[in-house]
PDB file of C-alpha atoms and ligand atoms in Angstrom:
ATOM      1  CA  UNK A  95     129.413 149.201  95.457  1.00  0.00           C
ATOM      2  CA  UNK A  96     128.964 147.382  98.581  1.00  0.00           C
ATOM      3  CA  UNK A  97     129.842 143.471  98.952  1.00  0.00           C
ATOM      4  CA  UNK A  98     128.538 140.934 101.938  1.00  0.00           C
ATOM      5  CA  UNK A  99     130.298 138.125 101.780  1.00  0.00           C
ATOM      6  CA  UNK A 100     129.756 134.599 103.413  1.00  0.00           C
ATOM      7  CA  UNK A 101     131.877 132.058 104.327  1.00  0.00           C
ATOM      8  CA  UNK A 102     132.089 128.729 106.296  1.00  0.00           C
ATOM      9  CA  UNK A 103     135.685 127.757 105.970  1.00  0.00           C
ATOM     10  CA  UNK A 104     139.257 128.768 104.831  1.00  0.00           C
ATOM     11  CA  UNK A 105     138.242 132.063 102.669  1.00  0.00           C
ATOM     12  CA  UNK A 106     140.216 131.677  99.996  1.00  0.00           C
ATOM     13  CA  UNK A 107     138.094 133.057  97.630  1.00  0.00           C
ATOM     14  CA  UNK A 108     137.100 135.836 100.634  1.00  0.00           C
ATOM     15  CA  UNK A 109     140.901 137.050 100.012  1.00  0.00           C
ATOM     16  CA  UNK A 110     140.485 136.815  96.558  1.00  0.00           C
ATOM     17  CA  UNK A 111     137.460 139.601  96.682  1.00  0.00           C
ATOM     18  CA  UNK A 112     139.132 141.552  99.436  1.00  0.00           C
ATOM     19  CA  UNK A 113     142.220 141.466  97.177  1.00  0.00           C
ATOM     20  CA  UNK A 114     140.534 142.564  94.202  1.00  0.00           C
ATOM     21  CA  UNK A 115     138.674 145.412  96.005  1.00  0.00           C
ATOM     22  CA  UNK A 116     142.099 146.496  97.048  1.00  0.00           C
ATOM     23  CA  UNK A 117     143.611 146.496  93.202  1.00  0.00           C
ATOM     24  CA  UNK A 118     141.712 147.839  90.803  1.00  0.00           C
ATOM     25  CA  UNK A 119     139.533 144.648  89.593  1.00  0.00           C
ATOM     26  CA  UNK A 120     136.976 145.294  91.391  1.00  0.00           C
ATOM     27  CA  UNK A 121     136.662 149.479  91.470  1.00  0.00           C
ATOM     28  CA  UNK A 122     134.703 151.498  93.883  1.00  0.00           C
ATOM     29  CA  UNK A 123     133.609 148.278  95.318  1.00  0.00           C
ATOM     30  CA  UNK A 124     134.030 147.375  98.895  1.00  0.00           C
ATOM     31  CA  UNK A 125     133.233 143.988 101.255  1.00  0.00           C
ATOM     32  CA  UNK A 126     131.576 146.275 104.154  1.00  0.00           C
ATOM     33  CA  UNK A 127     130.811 142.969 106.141  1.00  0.00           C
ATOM     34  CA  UNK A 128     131.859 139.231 106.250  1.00  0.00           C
ATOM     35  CA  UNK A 129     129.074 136.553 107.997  1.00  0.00           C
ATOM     36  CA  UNK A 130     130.041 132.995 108.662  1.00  0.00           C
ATOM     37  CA  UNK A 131     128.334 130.120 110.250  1.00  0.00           C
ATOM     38  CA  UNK A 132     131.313 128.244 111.749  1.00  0.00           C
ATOM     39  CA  UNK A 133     133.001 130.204 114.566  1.00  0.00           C
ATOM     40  CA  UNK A 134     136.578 128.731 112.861  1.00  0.00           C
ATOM     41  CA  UNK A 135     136.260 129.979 110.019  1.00  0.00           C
ATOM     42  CA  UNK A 136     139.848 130.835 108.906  1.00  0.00           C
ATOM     43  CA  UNK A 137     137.804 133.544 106.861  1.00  0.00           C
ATOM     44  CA  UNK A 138     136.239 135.518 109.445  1.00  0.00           C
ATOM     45  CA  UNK A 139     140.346 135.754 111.134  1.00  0.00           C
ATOM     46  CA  UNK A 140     141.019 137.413 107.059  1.00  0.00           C
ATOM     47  CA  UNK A 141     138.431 139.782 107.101  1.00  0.00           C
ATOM     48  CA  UNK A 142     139.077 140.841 110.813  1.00  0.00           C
ATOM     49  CA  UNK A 143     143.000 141.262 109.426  1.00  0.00           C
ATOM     50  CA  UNK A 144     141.563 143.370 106.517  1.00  0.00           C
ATOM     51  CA  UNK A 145     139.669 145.350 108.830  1.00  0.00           C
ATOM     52  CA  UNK A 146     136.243 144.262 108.067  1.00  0.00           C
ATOM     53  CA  UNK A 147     133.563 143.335 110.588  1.00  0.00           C
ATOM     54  CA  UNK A 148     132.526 140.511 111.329  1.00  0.00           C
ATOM     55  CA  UNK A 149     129.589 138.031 112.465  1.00  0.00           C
ATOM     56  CA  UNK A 150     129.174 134.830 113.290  1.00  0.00           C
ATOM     57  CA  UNK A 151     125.740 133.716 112.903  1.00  0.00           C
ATOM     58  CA  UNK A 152     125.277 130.809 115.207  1.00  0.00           C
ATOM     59  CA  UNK A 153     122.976 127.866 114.114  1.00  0.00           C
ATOM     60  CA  UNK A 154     123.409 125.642 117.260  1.00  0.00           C
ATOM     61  CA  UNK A 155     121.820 128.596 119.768  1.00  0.00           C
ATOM     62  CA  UNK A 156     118.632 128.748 117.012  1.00  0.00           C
ATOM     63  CA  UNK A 157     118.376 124.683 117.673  1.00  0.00           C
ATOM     64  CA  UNK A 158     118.793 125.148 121.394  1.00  0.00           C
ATOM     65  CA  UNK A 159     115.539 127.553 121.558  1.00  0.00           C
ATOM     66  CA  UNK A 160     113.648 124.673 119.790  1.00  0.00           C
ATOM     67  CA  UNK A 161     113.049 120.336 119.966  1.00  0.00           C
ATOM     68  CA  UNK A 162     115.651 118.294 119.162  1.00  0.00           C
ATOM     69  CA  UNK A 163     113.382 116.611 116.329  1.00  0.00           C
ATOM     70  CA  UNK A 164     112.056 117.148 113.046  1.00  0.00           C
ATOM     71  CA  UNK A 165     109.752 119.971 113.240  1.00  0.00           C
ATOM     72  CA  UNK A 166     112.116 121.379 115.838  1.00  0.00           C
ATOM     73  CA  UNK A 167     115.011 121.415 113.019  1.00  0.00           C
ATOM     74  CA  UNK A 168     112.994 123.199 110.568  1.00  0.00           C
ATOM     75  CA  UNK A 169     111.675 125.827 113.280  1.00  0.00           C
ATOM     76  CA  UNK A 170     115.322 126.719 113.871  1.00  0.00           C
ATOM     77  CA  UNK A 171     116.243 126.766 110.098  1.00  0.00           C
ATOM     78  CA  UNK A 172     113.694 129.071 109.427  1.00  0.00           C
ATOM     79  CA  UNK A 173     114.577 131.572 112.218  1.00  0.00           C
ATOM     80  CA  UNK A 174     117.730 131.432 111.494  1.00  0.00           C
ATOM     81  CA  UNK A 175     117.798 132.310 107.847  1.00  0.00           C
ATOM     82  CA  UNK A 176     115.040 135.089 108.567  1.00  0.00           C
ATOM     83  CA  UNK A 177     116.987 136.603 111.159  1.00  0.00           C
ATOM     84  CA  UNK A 178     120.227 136.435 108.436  1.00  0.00           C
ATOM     85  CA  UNK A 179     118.388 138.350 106.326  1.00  0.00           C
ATOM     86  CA  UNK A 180     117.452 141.129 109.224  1.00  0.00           C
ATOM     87  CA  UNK A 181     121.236 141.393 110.260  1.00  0.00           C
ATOM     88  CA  UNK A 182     122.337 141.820 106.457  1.00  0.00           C
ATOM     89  CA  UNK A 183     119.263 144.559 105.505  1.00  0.00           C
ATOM     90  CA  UNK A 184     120.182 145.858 108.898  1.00  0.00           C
ATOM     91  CA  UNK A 185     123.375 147.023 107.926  1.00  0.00           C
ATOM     92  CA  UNK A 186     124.230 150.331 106.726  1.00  0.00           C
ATOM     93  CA  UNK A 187     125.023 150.942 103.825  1.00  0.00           C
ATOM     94  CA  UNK A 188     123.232 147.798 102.646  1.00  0.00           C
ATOM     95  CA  UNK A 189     125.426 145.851 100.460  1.00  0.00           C
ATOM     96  CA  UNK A 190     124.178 145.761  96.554  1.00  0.00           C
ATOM     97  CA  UNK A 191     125.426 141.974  96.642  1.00  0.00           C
ATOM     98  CA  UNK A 192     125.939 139.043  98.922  1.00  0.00           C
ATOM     99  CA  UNK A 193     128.522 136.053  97.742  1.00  0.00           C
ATOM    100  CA  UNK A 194     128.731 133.091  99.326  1.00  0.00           C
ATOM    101  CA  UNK A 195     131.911 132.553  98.518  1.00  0.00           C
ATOM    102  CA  UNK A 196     132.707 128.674 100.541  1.00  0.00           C
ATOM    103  CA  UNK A 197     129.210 129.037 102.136  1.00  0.00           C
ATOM    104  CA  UNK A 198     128.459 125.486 103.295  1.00  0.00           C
ATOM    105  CA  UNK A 199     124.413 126.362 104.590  1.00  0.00           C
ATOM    106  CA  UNK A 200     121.404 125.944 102.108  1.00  0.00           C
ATOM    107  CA  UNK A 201     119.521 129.536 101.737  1.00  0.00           C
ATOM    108  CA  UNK A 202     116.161 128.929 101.512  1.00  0.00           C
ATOM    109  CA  UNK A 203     113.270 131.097 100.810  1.00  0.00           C
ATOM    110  CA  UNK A 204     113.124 132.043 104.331  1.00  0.00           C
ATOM    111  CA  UNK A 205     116.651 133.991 103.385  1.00  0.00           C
ATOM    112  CA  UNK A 206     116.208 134.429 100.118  1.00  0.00           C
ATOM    113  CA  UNK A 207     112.820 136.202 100.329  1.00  0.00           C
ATOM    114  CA  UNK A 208     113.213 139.202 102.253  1.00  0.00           C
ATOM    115  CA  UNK A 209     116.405 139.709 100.248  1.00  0.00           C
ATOM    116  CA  UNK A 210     115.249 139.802  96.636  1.00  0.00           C
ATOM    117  CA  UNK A 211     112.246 141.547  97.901  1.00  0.00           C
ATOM    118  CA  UNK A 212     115.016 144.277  99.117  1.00  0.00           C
ATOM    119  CA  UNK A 213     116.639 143.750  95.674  1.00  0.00           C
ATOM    120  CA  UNK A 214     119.851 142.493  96.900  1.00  0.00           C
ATOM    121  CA  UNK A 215     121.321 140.108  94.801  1.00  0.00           C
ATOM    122  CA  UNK A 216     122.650 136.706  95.996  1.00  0.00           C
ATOM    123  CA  UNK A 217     125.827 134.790  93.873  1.00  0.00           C
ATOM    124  CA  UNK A 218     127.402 132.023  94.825  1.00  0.00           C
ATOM    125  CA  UNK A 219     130.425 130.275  93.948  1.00  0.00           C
ATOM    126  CA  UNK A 220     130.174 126.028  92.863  1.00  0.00           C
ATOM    127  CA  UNK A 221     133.329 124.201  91.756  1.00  0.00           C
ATOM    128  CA  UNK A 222     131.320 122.298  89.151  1.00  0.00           C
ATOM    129  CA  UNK A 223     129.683 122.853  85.700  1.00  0.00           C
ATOM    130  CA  UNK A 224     125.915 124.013  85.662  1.00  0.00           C
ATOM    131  CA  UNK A 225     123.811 120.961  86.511  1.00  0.00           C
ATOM    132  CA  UNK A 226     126.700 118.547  87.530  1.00  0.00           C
ATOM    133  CA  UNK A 227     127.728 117.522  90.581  1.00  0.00           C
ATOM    134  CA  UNK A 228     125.325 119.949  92.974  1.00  0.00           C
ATOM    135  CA  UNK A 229     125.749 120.067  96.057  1.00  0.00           C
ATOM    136  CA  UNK A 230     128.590 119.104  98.911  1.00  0.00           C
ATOM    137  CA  UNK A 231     132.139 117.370  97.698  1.00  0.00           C
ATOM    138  CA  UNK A 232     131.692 118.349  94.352  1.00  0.00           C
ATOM    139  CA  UNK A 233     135.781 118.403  93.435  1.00  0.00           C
ATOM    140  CA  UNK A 234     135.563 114.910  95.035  1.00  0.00           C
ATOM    141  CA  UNK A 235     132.899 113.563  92.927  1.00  0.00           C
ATOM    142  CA  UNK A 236     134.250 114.524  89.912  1.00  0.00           C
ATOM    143  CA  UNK A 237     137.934 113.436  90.519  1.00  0.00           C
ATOM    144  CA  UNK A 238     135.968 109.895  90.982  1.00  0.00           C
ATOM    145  CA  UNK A 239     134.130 110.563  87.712  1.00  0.00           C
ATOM    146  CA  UNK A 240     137.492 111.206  85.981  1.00  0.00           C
ATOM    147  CA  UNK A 241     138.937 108.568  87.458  1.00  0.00           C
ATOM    148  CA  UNK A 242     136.578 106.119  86.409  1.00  0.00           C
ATOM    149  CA  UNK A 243     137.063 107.899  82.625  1.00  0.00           C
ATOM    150  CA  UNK A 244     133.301 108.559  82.863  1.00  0.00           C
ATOM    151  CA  UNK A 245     134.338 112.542  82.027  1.00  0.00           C
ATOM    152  CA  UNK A 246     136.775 114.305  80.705  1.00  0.00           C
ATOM    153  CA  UNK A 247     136.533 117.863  82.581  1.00  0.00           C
ATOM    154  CA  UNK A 248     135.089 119.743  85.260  1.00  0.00           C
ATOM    155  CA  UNK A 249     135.072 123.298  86.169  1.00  0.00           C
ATOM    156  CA  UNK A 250     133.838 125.506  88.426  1.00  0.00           C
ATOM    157  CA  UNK A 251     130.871 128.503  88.526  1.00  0.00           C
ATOM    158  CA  UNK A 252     129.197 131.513  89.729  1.00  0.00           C
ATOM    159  CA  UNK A 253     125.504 131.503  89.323  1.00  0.00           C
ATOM    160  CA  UNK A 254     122.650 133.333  90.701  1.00  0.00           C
ATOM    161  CA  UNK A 255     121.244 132.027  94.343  1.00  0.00           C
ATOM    162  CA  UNK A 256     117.667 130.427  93.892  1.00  0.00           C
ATOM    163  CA  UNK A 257     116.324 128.054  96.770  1.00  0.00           C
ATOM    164  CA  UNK A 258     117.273 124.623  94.510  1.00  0.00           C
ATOM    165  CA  UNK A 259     120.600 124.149  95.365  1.00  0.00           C
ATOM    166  CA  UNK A 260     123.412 125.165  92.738  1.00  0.00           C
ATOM    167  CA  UNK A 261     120.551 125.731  90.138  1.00  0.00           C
ATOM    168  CA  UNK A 262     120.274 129.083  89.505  1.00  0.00           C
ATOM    169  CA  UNK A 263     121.331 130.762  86.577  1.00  0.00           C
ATOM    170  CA  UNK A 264     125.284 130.685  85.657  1.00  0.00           C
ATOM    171  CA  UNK A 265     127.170 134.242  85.696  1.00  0.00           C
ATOM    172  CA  UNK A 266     130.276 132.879  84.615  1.00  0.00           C
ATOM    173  CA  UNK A 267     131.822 129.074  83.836  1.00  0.00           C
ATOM    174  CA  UNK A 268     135.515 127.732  83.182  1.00  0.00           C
ATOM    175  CA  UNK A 269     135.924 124.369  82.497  1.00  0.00           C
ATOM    176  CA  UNK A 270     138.970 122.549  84.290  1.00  0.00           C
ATOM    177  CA  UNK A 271     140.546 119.517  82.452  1.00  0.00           C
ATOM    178  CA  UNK A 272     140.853 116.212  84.188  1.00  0.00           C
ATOM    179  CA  UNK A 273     144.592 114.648  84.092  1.00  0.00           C
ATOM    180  CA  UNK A 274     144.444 110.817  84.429  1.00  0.00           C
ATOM    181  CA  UNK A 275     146.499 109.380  87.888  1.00  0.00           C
ATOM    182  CA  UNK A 276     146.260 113.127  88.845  1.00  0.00           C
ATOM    183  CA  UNK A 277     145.327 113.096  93.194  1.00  0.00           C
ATOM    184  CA  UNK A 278     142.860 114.315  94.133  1.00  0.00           C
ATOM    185  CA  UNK A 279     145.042 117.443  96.148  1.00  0.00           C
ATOM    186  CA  UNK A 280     146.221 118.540  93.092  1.00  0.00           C
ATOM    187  CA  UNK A 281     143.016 118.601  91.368  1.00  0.00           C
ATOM    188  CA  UNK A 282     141.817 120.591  94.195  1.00  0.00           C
ATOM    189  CA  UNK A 283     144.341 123.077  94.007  1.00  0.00           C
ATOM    190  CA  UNK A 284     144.142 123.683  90.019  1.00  0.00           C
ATOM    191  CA  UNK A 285     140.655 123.907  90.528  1.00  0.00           C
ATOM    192  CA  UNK A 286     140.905 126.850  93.723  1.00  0.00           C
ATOM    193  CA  UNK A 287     143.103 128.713  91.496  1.00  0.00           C
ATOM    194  CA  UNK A 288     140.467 129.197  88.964  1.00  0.00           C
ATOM    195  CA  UNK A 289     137.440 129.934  91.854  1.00  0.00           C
ATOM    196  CA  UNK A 290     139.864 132.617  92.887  1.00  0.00           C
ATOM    197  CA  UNK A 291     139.515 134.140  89.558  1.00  0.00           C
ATOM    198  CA  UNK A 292     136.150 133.541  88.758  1.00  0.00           C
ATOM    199  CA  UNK A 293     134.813 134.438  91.573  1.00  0.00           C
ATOM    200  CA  UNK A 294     135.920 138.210  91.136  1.00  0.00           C
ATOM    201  CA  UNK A 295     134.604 137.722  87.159  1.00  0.00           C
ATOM    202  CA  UNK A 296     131.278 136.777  88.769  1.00  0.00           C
ATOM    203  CA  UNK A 297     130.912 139.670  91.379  1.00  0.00           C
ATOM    204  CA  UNK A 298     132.356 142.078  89.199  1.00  0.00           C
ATOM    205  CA  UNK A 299     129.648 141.007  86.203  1.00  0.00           C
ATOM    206  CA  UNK A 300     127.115 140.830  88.205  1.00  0.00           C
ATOM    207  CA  UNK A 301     127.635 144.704  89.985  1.00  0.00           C
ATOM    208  CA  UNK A 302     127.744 146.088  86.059  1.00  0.00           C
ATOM    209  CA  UNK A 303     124.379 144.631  85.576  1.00  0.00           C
ATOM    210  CA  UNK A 304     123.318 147.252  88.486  1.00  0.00           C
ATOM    211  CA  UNK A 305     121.947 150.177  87.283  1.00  0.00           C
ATOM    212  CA  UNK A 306     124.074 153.144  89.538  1.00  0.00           C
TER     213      UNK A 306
HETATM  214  C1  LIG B 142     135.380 125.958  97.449  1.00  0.00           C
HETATM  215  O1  LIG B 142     135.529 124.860  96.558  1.00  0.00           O
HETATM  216  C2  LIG B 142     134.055 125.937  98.130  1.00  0.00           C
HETATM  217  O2  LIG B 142     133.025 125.530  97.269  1.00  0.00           O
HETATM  218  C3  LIG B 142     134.302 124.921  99.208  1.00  0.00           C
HETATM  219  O3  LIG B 142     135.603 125.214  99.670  1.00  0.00           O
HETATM  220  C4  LIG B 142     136.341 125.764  98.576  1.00  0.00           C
HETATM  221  C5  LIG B 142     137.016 127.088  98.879  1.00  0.00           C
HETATM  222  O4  LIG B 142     136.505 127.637  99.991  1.00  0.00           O
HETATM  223  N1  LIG B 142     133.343 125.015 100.235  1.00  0.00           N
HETATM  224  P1  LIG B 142     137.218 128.928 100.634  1.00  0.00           P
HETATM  225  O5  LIG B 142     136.849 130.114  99.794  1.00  0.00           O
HETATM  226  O6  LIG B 142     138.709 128.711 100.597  1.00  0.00           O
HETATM  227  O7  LIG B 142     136.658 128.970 102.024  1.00  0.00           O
END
């Protein structure tokens, strides 16, 4: 199986795929190509150390080529997520799965489209339950909840990509208890440690739903 995996920041839970793809978690299953949309990306510097290539997919030079205002934004959104899907359904072989694995840019239909139409399935990893705390700073917003007592656990998931954002359907879920006076660095770091397995649960789950 082939893997596409995006990232926007450290990679973590890139290493933990490329690591897994390596052992024998993830069998006959390889990333063939890692996209990010922040040139720092500490993940783009792991893939390029395991060998895989690389792109960085550049939103600024999209809002260059249009206005700087509303209608301007949204014209360089939409090119840009088409012209995501091109370079991914461009590649050979074309992967079976894309996870956004620390991807911090909404997909919307514009990406999403041409991809399911190609039946290419998008996953993406959220360090939250299904329908709490969507979006950015998740970990954050929970370590507030508990905090506050308000819950008692959060957790982290991989669910299918659909254009609402973390809404799709979950793949896999594991809670994470909340420890009162815990920081919020700590919580973090419990919390990575179980994206790094899940995420691997998730992709390899969702490549034995493919029929070979
Ligand atoms: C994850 O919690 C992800 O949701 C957030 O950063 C954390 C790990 O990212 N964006 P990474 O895989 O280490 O880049």
């Amino acid at each position: 199986f082939n893997l596409v995996v995006l990232v926007s920041g450290n990679g973590s839970n890139l290493q933990a795929l490329i690591d897994a793809c390596a052992s024998s978690a993830l069998p006959n299953t390889r990333i063939t190509h890692v996209i990010s949309n922040r040139k720092a990306a500490y993940g783009l510097e792991r893939a390029a150390k395991a060998s895989i290539p690389t792109t960085y997919h550049n939103l600024v030079a999209y809002k260059k080529k249009h206005p700087q205002d509303e209608q301007g934004t949204a014209a360089a959104r939409t090119e840009y997520d088409a012209d995501l899907a091109k370079i991914i359904l461009a590649l050979d072989p074309r992967p079976d799965v894309i996870v956004c694995a620390g991807w911090m840019h909404i997909l919307t239909p514009d990406f999403l489209n041409p991809i399911a139409s190609q039946g290419v399935r998008v996953i993406n990893l959220h360090p939250a339950l299904p329908g709490e705390f969507a979006g950015a700073g998740a970990i954050e917003r929970a370590w507030e909840a508990g905090q506050k007592g308000e819950i008692k656990r959060t957790g982290v998931m991989i669910h299918e990509v659909i254009a609402e954002v973390d809404a799709g359907d979950a793949i896999v879920t594991e809670e994470v208890p909340l420890r009162q006076e815990e920081s919020l660095d700590d919580l973090e770091e419990r919390i990575h440690k179980v994206e790094h397995g899940l995420i691997v649960e998730g992709t390899r789950r969702t490549l034995a739903k493919i029929k070979p």
